[in-house]
mmCIF file of C-alpha atoms and ligand atoms in Angstrom:
data_model
loop_
_atom_site.group_PDB
_atom_site.id
_atom_site.type_symbol
_atom_site.label_atom_id
_atom_site.label_comp_id
_atom_site.label_asym_id
_atom_site.label_seq_id
_atom_site.Cartn_x
_atom_site.Cartn_y
_atom_site.Cartn_z
ATOM 1 C CA MET W 1 9.808 15.095 11.941
ATOM 2 C CA ASP W 2 8.775 16.215 8.490
ATOM 3 C CA LEU W 3 11.331 15.997 5.722
ATOM 4 C CA SER W 4 11.308 18.560 2.950
ATOM 5 C CA ASN W 5 13.625 20.445 0.643
ATOM 6 C CA ASP W 6 14.415 22.708 3.616
ATOM 7 C CA THR W 7 15.835 19.764 5.588
ATOM 8 C CA VAL W 8 19.614 19.425 5.643
ATOM 9 C CA VAL W 9 20.828 15.850 6.181
ATOM 10 C CA VAL W 10 24.456 14.887 6.819
ATOM 11 C CA ILE W 11 25.552 11.292 6.216
ATOM 12 C CA THR W 12 28.961 9.869 7.114
ATOM 13 C CA GLY W 13 30.253 6.856 5.236
ATOM 14 C CA ALA W 14 28.078 8.115 2.368
ATOM 15 C CA ALA W 15 30.242 6.794 -0.465
ATOM 16 C CA SER W 16 29.181 3.152 -0.213
ATOM 17 C CA GLY W 17 26.652 0.670 1.093
ATOM 18 C CA ILE W 18 24.086 1.797 3.658
ATOM 19 C CA GLY W 19 25.314 5.421 3.713
ATOM 20 C CA ARG W 20 25.051 5.756 -0.037
ATOM 21 C CA ALA W 21 21.574 4.236 0.072
ATOM 22 C CA MET W 22 20.575 6.664 2.851
ATOM 23 C CA ALA W 23 21.733 9.513 0.588
ATOM 24 C CA ASN W 24 19.365 8.242 -2.088
ATOM 25 C CA SER W 25 16.442 7.765 0.308
ATOM 26 C CA PHE W 26 16.812 11.218 1.899
ATOM 27 C CA GLY W 27 17.410 12.609 -1.611
ATOM 28 C CA ALA W 28 14.117 11.048 -2.730
ATOM 29 C CA ALA W 29 12.473 12.969 0.141
ATOM 30 C CA GLY W 30 13.908 16.164 -1.404
ATOM 31 C CA CYS W 31 16.408 16.896 1.389
ATOM 32 C CA LYS W 32 19.637 18.823 0.926
ATOM 33 C CA LEU W 33 22.524 16.444 1.484
ATOM 34 C CA VAL W 34 26.009 16.593 2.924
ATOM 35 C CA LEU W 35 27.928 13.460 1.989
ATOM 36 C CA ALA W 36 31.076 12.701 3.983
ATOM 37 C CA ASP W 37 33.556 9.871 3.555
ATOM 38 C CA VAL W 38 37.285 9.095 3.470
ATOM 39 C CA ASN W 39 37.088 7.556 0.008
ATOM 40 C CA ALA W 40 37.211 10.450 -2.488
ATOM 41 C CA ASP W 41 36.623 8.416 -5.655
ATOM 42 C CA ASP W 42 33.599 6.542 -4.344
ATOM 43 C CA LEU W 43 32.237 9.756 -2.839
ATOM 44 C CA GLU W 44 32.312 11.489 -6.207
ATOM 45 C CA VAL W 45 30.403 8.605 -7.793
ATOM 46 C CA ALA W 46 27.804 8.556 -4.980
ATOM 47 C CA ASP W 47 27.357 12.319 -5.223
ATOM 48 C CA GLY W 48 26.872 12.160 -9.005
ATOM 49 C CA GLU W 49 24.310 9.378 -8.578
ATOM 50 C CA VAL W 50 22.258 11.195 -5.956
ATOM 51 C CA ARG W 51 22.268 14.523 -7.802
ATOM 52 C CA ALA W 52 21.285 12.908 -11.112
ATOM 53 C CA SER W 53 18.506 10.832 -9.504
ATOM 54 C CA HIS W 54 16.975 13.376 -7.137
ATOM 55 C CA LYS W 55 18.046 16.852 -8.365
ATOM 56 C CA VAL W 56 18.914 17.948 -4.809
ATOM 57 C CA ASP W 57 21.652 20.279 -3.548
ATOM 58 C CA THR W 58 24.652 18.443 -2.157
ATOM 59 C CA LEU W 59 27.950 19.170 -0.472
ATOM 60 C CA THR W 60 30.695 16.546 -0.356
ATOM 61 C CA SER W 61 33.431 16.414 2.233
ATOM 62 C CA ILE W 62 36.471 14.186 2.649
ATOM 63 C CA THR W 63 36.143 13.573 6.368
ATOM 64 C CA ASP W 64 37.745 10.965 8.592
ATOM 65 C CA VAL W 65 35.157 10.564 11.348
ATOM 66 C CA SER W 66 37.748 9.230 13.793
ATOM 67 C CA LYS W 67 39.273 12.728 13.900
ATOM 68 C CA ALA W 68 37.378 15.255 16.046
ATOM 69 C CA ASP W 69 38.742 18.282 14.179
ATOM 70 C CA GLN W 70 37.614 16.901 10.824
ATOM 71 C CA VAL W 71 34.087 16.188 12.068
ATOM 72 C CA GLU W 72 33.909 19.659 13.609
ATOM 73 C CA ALA W 73 35.033 21.123 10.248
ATOM 74 C CA LEU W 74 32.324 19.052 8.522
ATOM 75 C CA ALA W 75 29.657 20.519 10.811
ATOM 76 C CA ALA W 76 30.956 24.059 10.286
ATOM 77 C CA ALA W 77 31.074 23.570 6.494
ATOM 78 C CA THR W 78 27.499 22.241 6.533
ATOM 79 C CA VAL W 79 26.161 25.340 8.283
ATOM 80 C CA ASP W 80 28.308 27.630 6.097
ATOM 81 C CA ARG W 81 26.825 26.101 2.980
ATOM 82 C CA PHE W 82 23.195 25.511 3.963
ATOM 83 C CA GLY W 83 22.665 27.841 6.939
ATOM 84 C CA ALA W 84 21.540 25.065 9.318
ATOM 85 C CA VAL W 85 21.501 21.306 9.844
ATOM 86 C CA GLN W 86 18.614 19.137 11.050
ATOM 87 C CA VAL W 87 19.682 15.488 10.611
ATOM 88 C CA ILE W 88 22.995 13.719 11.245
ATOM 89 C CA CYS W 89 23.450 10.061 10.285
ATOM 90 C CA ASN W 90 26.584 8.801 12.030
ATOM 91 C CA ASN W 91 26.971 5.805 9.784
ATOM 92 C CA ALA W 92 30.640 5.331 8.796
ATOM 93 C CA GLY W 93 31.961 2.010 10.059
ATOM 94 C CA VAL W 94 34.647 -0.588 9.509
ATOM 95 C CA ALA W 95 35.434 -4.196 10.401
ATOM 96 C CA GLY W 96 39.097 -5.155 10.548
ATOM 97 C CA LYS W 97 41.109 -8.319 10.137
ATOM 98 C CA GLY W 98 43.810 -9.739 12.401
ATOM 99 C CA ASP W 99 43.707 -11.699 15.651
ATOM 100 C CA PRO W 100 42.152 -9.500 18.380
ATOM 101 C CA TRP W 101 44.335 -10.877 21.185
ATOM 102 C CA LEU W 102 47.549 -11.978 19.471
ATOM 103 C CA GLY W 103 47.538 -9.572 16.507
ATOM 104 C CA PRO W 104 48.329 -5.853 16.230
ATOM 105 C CA ILE W 105 46.607 -3.403 18.599
ATOM 106 C CA GLU W 106 45.973 -1.123 15.605
ATOM 107 C CA THR W 107 42.966 -3.242 14.598
ATOM 108 C CA TRP W 108 41.321 -2.166 17.857
ATOM 109 C CA GLU W 109 42.404 1.457 17.424
ATOM 110 C CA TRP W 110 41.031 1.639 13.895
ATOM 111 C CA THR W 111 37.734 -0.118 14.663
ATOM 112 C CA LEU W 112 37.018 1.869 17.820
ATOM 113 C CA GLY W 113 38.294 5.069 16.163
ATOM 114 C CA VAL W 114 35.821 4.891 13.292
ATOM 115 C CA ASN W 115 32.870 2.975 14.769
ATOM 116 C CA LEU W 116 32.793 4.490 18.265
ATOM 117 C CA TRP W 117 34.760 7.750 18.257
ATOM 118 C CA GLY W 118 33.253 8.579 14.849
ATOM 119 C CA VAL W 119 29.781 8.464 16.401
ATOM 120 C CA ILE W 120 30.886 10.389 19.518
ATOM 121 C CA HIS W 121 32.484 13.120 17.383
ATOM 122 C CA GLY W 122 29.418 13.215 15.153
ATOM 123 C CA VAL W 123 26.994 13.710 18.043
ATOM 124 C CA ARG W 124 29.198 16.298 19.750
ATOM 125 C CA ALA W 125 29.760 18.347 16.576
ATOM 126 C CA PHE W 126 26.201 18.240 15.235
ATOM 127 C CA LEU W 127 23.914 18.188 18.287
ATOM 128 C CA PRO W 128 24.557 21.848 19.244
ATOM 129 C CA ARG W 129 23.860 22.907 15.663
ATOM 130 C CA ILE W 130 20.685 20.790 15.448
ATOM 131 C CA LEU W 131 19.481 22.461 18.666
ATOM 132 C CA GLU W 132 20.324 25.876 17.164
ATOM 133 C CA ALA W 133 18.236 24.938 14.122
ATOM 134 C CA GLY W 134 15.230 24.339 16.396
ATOM 135 C CA GLY W 135 15.400 20.554 16.418
ATOM 136 C CA GLY W 136 15.945 17.544 14.201
ATOM 137 C CA HIS W 137 17.127 13.944 14.431
ATOM 138 C CA VAL W 138 20.247 11.895 15.152
ATOM 139 C CA VAL W 139 20.636 8.458 13.535
ATOM 140 C CA ASN W 140 23.479 6.292 14.812
ATOM 141 C CA THR W 141 24.366 3.167 12.867
ATOM 142 C CA ALA W 142 25.158 0.400 15.333
ATOM 143 C CA SER W 143 24.622 -3.235 14.334
ATOM 144 C CA ILE W 144 22.996 -6.359 15.647
ATOM 145 C CA ALA W 145 26.574 -6.880 16.938
ATOM 146 C CA GLY W 146 25.639 -4.146 19.422
ATOM 147 C CA LEU W 147 23.042 -6.453 20.993
ATOM 148 C CA PHE W 148 24.915 -9.758 21.035
ATOM 149 C CA PRO W 149 28.621 -10.396 20.505
ATOM 150 C CA GLY W 150 30.002 -12.853 17.960
ATOM 151 C CA PHE W 151 31.265 -10.728 15.064
ATOM 152 C CA GLY W 152 34.800 -10.104 16.392
ATOM 153 C CA PRO W 153 35.611 -8.536 19.770
ATOM 154 C CA ALA W 154 36.635 -5.080 18.507
ATOM 155 C CA TYR W 155 33.599 -4.763 16.246
ATOM 156 C CA ASP W 156 31.254 -6.130 18.936
ATOM 157 C CA ALA W 157 32.696 -3.764 21.556
ATOM 158 C CA SER W 158 32.391 -0.729 19.281
ATOM 159 C CA LYS W 159 28.782 -1.508 18.410
ATOM 160 C CA HIS W 160 27.736 -2.303 21.997
ATOM 161 C CA ALA W 161 29.145 1.096 22.927
ATOM 162 C CA VAL W 162 27.198 2.800 20.131
ATOM 163 C CA VAL W 163 23.953 1.161 21.297
ATOM 164 C CA ALA W 164 24.645 2.315 24.860
ATOM 165 C CA LEU W 165 25.558 5.909 24.041
ATOM 166 C CA THR W 166 22.644 6.237 21.617
ATOM 167 C CA GLU W 167 20.212 5.141 24.331
ATOM 168 C CA GLY W 168 21.799 7.681 26.672
ATOM 169 C CA LEU W 169 21.350 10.362 24.029
ATOM 170 C CA TYR W 170 17.690 9.366 23.617
ATOM 171 C CA HIS W 171 17.097 9.781 27.369
ATOM 172 C CA ALA W 172 18.910 13.132 27.360
ATOM 173 C CA MET W 173 16.862 14.456 24.447
ATOM 174 C CA GLU W 174 13.446 13.116 25.438
ATOM 175 C CA PRO W 175 12.624 15.924 27.921
ATOM 176 C CA SER W 176 14.275 18.613 25.760
ATOM 177 C CA PRO W 177 11.943 21.484 24.842
ATOM 178 C CA ILE W 178 13.735 21.552 21.501
ATOM 179 C CA PRO W 179 12.686 18.301 19.796
ATOM 180 C CA VAL W 180 15.581 16.059 18.815
ATOM 181 C CA GLY W 181 14.641 12.524 17.803
ATOM 182 C CA VAL W 182 17.143 9.699 18.103
ATOM 183 C CA SER W 183 17.312 6.402 16.202
ATOM 184 C CA CYS W 184 19.574 3.402 16.612
ATOM 185 C CA LEU W 185 20.050 1.290 13.482
ATOM 186 C CA CYS W 186 20.913 -2.376 14.181
ATOM 187 C CA PRO W 187 21.077 -4.361 10.949
ATOM 188 C CA GLY W 188 22.111 -7.965 10.367
ATOM 189 C CA TRP W 189 23.634 -8.830 6.977
ATOM 190 C CA VAL W 190 23.375 -6.064 4.380
ATOM 191 C CA ARG W 191 24.814 -6.264 0.855
ATOM 192 C CA THR W 192 27.616 -3.673 1.127
ATOM 193 C CA GLY W 193 31.396 -3.331 0.960
ATOM 194 C CA ILE W 194 31.938 -3.819 4.723
ATOM 195 C CA ILE W 195 33.736 -7.162 4.325
ATOM 196 C CA ASP W 196 36.464 -5.290 2.398
ATOM 197 C CA ALA W 197 36.494 -2.364 4.850
ATOM 198 C CA ASP W 198 40.278 -2.531 5.112
ATOM 199 C CA ARG W 199 40.461 -0.956 1.633
ATOM 200 C CA ASN W 200 40.383 2.233 3.753
ATOM 201 C CA TRP W 201 43.025 1.100 6.270
ATOM 202 C CA PRO W 202 44.888 4.329 7.161
ATOM 203 C CA ASP W 203 48.629 4.488 6.348
ATOM 204 C CA GLU W 204 49.266 6.172 9.712
ATOM 205 C CA LEU W 205 48.405 2.883 11.489
ATOM 206 C CA GLY W 206 51.222 1.009 9.718
ATOM 207 C CA GLU W 207 50.938 -2.335 8.014
ATOM 208 C CA ARG W 208 47.410 -3.542 7.304
ATOM 209 C CA PRO W 209 46.603 -6.676 9.357
ATOM 210 C CA GLU W 210 45.741 -9.790 7.367
ATOM 211 C CA LEU W 211 43.607 -12.830 8.138
ATOM 212 C CA GLU W 212 45.269 -15.419 10.376
ATOM 213 C CA ALA W 213 45.296 -19.128 9.496
ATOM 214 C CA GLY W 214 41.777 -20.471 9.976
ATOM 215 C CA GLN W 215 40.133 -17.017 10.010
ATOM 216 C CA GLU W 216 39.397 -17.369 6.288
ATOM 217 C CA VAL W 217 36.755 -20.000 7.005
ATOM 218 C CA LEU W 218 34.433 -17.706 8.956
ATOM 219 C CA PHE W 219 35.440 -14.718 6.828
ATOM 220 C CA ASN W 220 34.384 -16.456 3.606
ATOM 221 C CA TYR W 221 31.059 -17.534 5.079
ATOM 222 C CA ILE W 222 30.415 -13.969 6.241
ATOM 223 C CA ARG W 223 31.319 -12.647 2.781
ATOM 224 C CA THR W 224 28.669 -14.949 1.287
ATOM 225 C CA ALA W 225 26.092 -13.957 3.929
ATOM 226 C CA ILE W 226 26.719 -10.277 3.152
ATOM 227 C CA GLU W 227 26.572 -10.854 -0.605
ATOM 228 C CA GLU W 228 23.200 -12.509 -0.074
ATOM 229 C CA GLY W 229 22.103 -9.946 2.534
ATOM 230 C CA MET W 230 19.410 -7.292 2.490
ATOM 231 C CA GLN W 231 19.609 -4.558 -0.120
ATOM 232 C CA PRO W 232 20.960 -1.319 1.412
ATOM 233 C CA ALA W 233 18.069 0.629 -0.135
ATOM 234 C CA ALA W 234 15.573 -1.323 2.005
ATOM 235 C CA VAL W 235 17.555 -0.474 5.155
ATOM 236 C CA ALA W 236 17.814 3.183 4.133
ATOM 237 C CA ASP W 237 14.063 3.443 3.577
ATOM 238 C CA MET W 238 13.511 2.092 7.123
ATOM 239 C CA VAL W 239 15.833 4.802 8.451
ATOM 240 C CA VAL W 240 13.937 7.564 6.653
ATOM 241 C CA SER W 241 10.669 6.161 7.975
ATOM 242 C CA ALA W 242 12.106 6.043 11.536
ATOM 243 C CA VAL W 243 13.123 9.706 11.274
ATOM 244 C CA ARG W 244 9.676 10.686 10.009
ATOM 245 C CA LYS W 245 7.858 8.684 12.701
ATOM 246 C CA ASN W 246 10.392 9.335 15.477
ATOM 247 C CA ARG W 247 11.084 5.634 16.021
ATOM 248 C CA TYR W 248 14.119 4.721 18.129
ATOM 249 C CA TRP W 249 14.966 1.133 17.131
ATOM 250 C CA VAL W 250 15.531 0.299 13.492
ATOM 251 C CA PHE W 251 15.700 -3.494 13.191
ATOM 252 C CA PRO W 252 15.844 -4.618 9.555
ATOM 253 C CA HIS W 253 16.428 -8.279 10.601
ATOM 254 C CA PRO W 254 13.912 -9.624 13.174
ATOM 255 C CA ASP W 255 15.550 -13.108 13.029
ATOM 256 C CA PHE W 256 18.742 -11.629 14.485
ATOM 257 C CA VAL W 257 16.771 -9.821 17.193
ATOM 258 C CA GLU W 258 15.503 -13.233 18.341
ATOM 259 C CA ILE W 259 19.116 -14.234 19.072
ATOM 260 C CA ALA W 260 19.629 -11.045 21.080
ATOM 261 C CA MET W 261 16.481 -11.840 23.087
ATOM 262 C CA ASP W 262 17.748 -15.364 23.833
ATOM 263 C CA ARG W 263 20.989 -13.817 25.053
ATOM 264 C CA PHE W 264 19.204 -11.406 27.389
ATOM 265 C CA HIS W 265 17.066 -14.253 28.755
ATOM 266 C CA SER W 266 20.202 -16.267 29.534
ATOM 267 C CA ILE W 267 21.762 -13.175 31.186
ATOM 268 C CA GLY W 268 18.658 -12.923 33.349
ATOM 269 C CA GLU W 269 19.036 -16.572 34.310
ATOM 270 C CA GLY W 270 22.718 -16.026 35.129
ATOM 271 C CA VAL W 271 23.892 -18.886 32.927
ATOM 272 C CA ASN W 272 27.290 -18.861 31.228
ATOM 273 C CA PRO W 273 27.330 -17.475 27.646
ATOM 274 C CA VAL W 274 26.609 -19.916 24.839
ATOM 275 C CA MET W 275 27.282 -19.030 21.203
ATOM 276 C CA PRO W 276 24.175 -19.740 19.104
ATOM 277 C CA ASN W 277 24.759 -22.783 16.918
ATOM 278 C CA GLU W 278 22.504 -21.406 14.193
ATOM 279 C CA SER W 279 22.919 -17.840 12.958
ATOM 280 C CA PRO W 280 20.958 -16.489 9.997
ATOM 281 C CA GLY W 281 22.939 -16.813 6.762
ATOM 282 C CA LEU W 282 25.704 -19.013 8.235
ATOM 283 C CA PRO W 283 26.165 -22.792 8.407
ATOM 284 C CA PRO W 284 25.935 -24.422 11.867
ATOM 285 C CA ARG W 285 28.658 -23.224 14.196
ATOM 286 C CA GLU W 286 29.930 -26.804 14.779
ATOM 287 C CA GLN W 287 30.608 -27.096 11.051
ATOM 288 C CA MET W 288 32.495 -23.773 10.945
ATOM 289 C CA VAL W 289 34.555 -24.736 14.015
ATOM 290 C CA ALA W 290 35.473 -28.098 12.428
ATOM 291 C CA GLU W 291 36.455 -26.431 9.138
ATOM 292 C CA THR W 292 38.488 -23.794 11.013
ATOM 293 C CA MET W 293 40.367 -26.476 12.959
ATOM 294 C CA ALA W 294 41.089 -28.361 9.723
ATOM 295 C CA ALA W 295 42.426 -25.148 8.109
ATOM 296 C CA VAL W 296 44.661 -24.416 11.130
ATOM 297 C CA MET W 297 46.021 -27.994 11.129
ATOM 298 C CA ALA W 298 46.694 -27.803 7.374
ATOM 299 C CA ALA W 299 48.561 -24.500 7.845
ATOM 300 C CA LEU W 300 50.663 -26.005 10.650
ATOM 301 C CA GLU W 301 51.509 -29.088 8.574
ATOM 302 C CA ALA W 302 52.530 -26.882 5.642
ATOM 303 C CA GLN W 303 55.106 -25.036 7.812
HETATM 304 N N1 NAD G 1 26.803 -4.468 5.880
HETATM 305 C C1 NAD G 1 26.366 -5.059 6.975
HETATM 306 O O1 NAD G 1 26.046 -6.268 6.962
HETATM 307 C C2 NAD G 1 26.244 -4.252 8.251
HETATM 308 C C3 NAD G 1 25.566 -4.822 9.333
HETATM 309 C C4 NAD G 1 25.441 -4.116 10.504
HETATM 310 C C5 NAD G 1 25.953 -2.833 10.608
HETATM 311 N N2 NAD G 1 26.608 -2.291 9.541
HETATM 312 C C6 NAD G 1 27.150 -0.931 9.710
HETATM 313 O O2 NAD G 1 26.699 -0.116 8.652
HETATM 314 C C7 NAD G 1 27.570 1.000 8.524
HETATM 315 C C8 NAD G 1 27.865 1.237 7.063
HETATM 316 O O3 NAD G 1 28.662 0.165 6.570
HETATM 317 P P1 NAD G 1 28.360 -0.566 5.177
HETATM 318 O O4 NAD G 1 27.942 -1.943 5.520
HETATM 319 O O5 NAD G 1 27.522 0.271 4.329
HETATM 320 O O6 NAD G 1 29.859 -0.708 4.617
HETATM 321 P P2 NAD G 1 30.584 -0.016 3.369
HETATM 322 O O7 NAD G 1 32.013 -0.429 3.494
HETATM 323 O O8 NAD G 1 29.873 -0.326 2.110
HETATM 324 O O9 NAD G 1 30.433 1.540 3.681
HETATM 325 C C9 NAD G 1 31.131 2.156 4.721
HETATM 326 C C10 NAD G 1 31.608 3.538 4.270
HETATM 327 O O10 NAD G 1 32.300 4.155 5.361
HETATM 328 C C11 NAD G 1 33.453 4.806 4.833
HETATM 329 N N3 NAD G 1 34.470 4.989 5.872
HETATM 330 C C12 NAD G 1 35.351 4.078 6.358
HETATM 331 N N4 NAD G 1 36.154 4.647 7.265
HETATM 332 C C13 NAD G 1 35.759 5.941 7.376
HETATM 333 C C14 NAD G 1 36.193 7.033 8.167
HETATM 334 N N5 NAD G 1 37.236 6.905 9.005
HETATM 335 N N6 NAD G 1 35.570 8.214 8.030
HETATM 336 C C15 NAD G 1 34.538 8.348 7.153
HETATM 337 N N7 NAD G 1 34.096 7.372 6.367
HETATM 338 C C16 NAD G 1 34.692 6.169 6.486
HETATM 339 C C17 NAD G 1 33.909 3.893 3.708
HETATM 340 O O11 NAD G 1 34.768 4.560 2.793
HETATM 341 C C18 NAD G 1 32.585 3.472 3.094
HETATM 342 O O12 NAD G 1 32.195 4.375 2.079
HETATM 343 C C19 NAD G 1 28.799 0.672 9.389
HETATM 344 O O13 NAD G 1 28.726 1.391 10.600
HETATM 345 C C20 NAD G 1 28.653 -0.818 9.625
HETATM 346 O O14 NAD G 1 29.307 -1.226 10.815
HETATM 347 C C21 NAD G 1 26.763 -2.968 8.384
#
C-alpha cells in the first residue's frame, strides 16, 4: 500500500525499542501516528522525538494491550481523532524472568497476556476499522522465537502462537475484496530494552519474579547479544518497506532463519529435538551449560 500523510498508523509498545523506531520510520513517511504504551514517561519522550523529527500529527495513549477494553478504547480514540485507521502494528512485547516450571504462574500470564492476547486484541479491535477505511495493513511482531524454541518456554509459546495466528489472518485476508495486507516480523537480536522488560511488571500480578540460581549465565549472555544486536531503526525500515510492498515475512536476521530451517528439516525426518550448539551472538551451548552448572553448584554450596 502507499503511505502518505493521509495514512493513520497505530503502534503498540511505541515508547521504546522497535516500536519507537517504527514510529520514526512511519513518521518519516509522513503518516499520522497513534503511539500506545503502558510506560507514560517513555511514551512522552518518544512522542516528542517523533513530532520534532517528522512534524507529523500524533496521538498518544496509555494502553495495556493485554486488556481487551483498553485496546478497544485505543481503536475508538484513533478513529475519533483521525477519522479512520489504515495500519496497526501489534508490537508490544515482554520477556519475563523466573523458572517456567517451578516458578510463579504469573510469568506465563504476563508473557501470554502481552505477547499473545495483546496481538489478538489488536487484530480484533482494528481489523473492522481498517476494513471500514477501505483497506490497509496489519503488522504483528513475533520473533525468531516463533519459528524455533529456545528463548524460554513462555516467550517461545507466545511467539509461536503469534506466527500461527498471523498466518491465519493472512489466509483470511488474501481473498478479501477489501485489501488488507499482513506482515509477520521475526527478528533475532535487536538493541532494545526487552531484556529489562520486567520494568513494566504489573502490580496486579503480585511480586515480580527474579532470576533463579544459574539463570544469570544465559541472561547475561543474552543481554550482551541484545546490546550488540541490530539497530531498531534498521528493523523498522524493513517493516515500512514490507507494508509498502505487501511482503508477509520480515526477517531481519537470515542467520537465525537458517536455524529454523534446520529445525523444520529435523521435524520432517522425525528425529528428536536437538538444541543448536551455535546460536548467533551466543557462545557455544556446551560452554553456557557448563557455566550454568558451576553457578548452580556455587549457589548450593553457599547455602
Ligand atoms: N529486542 C529483540 O531482540 C527482539 C527480538 C525479537 C522480537 N522482539 C519483539 O519486539 C517487540 C518490541 O520489543 P523491543 O525489543 O522493542 O523491547 P522494548 O522493551 O524496548 O519495547 C517494548 C515496549 O512495549 C511496552 N509494553 C510492555 N508491556 C506492555 C503492555 N502490556 N501494553 C503496551 N505496551 C507494553 C514497553 O513499555 C516498551 O515500551 C516485542 O514484541 C518483542 O518480543 C524483540
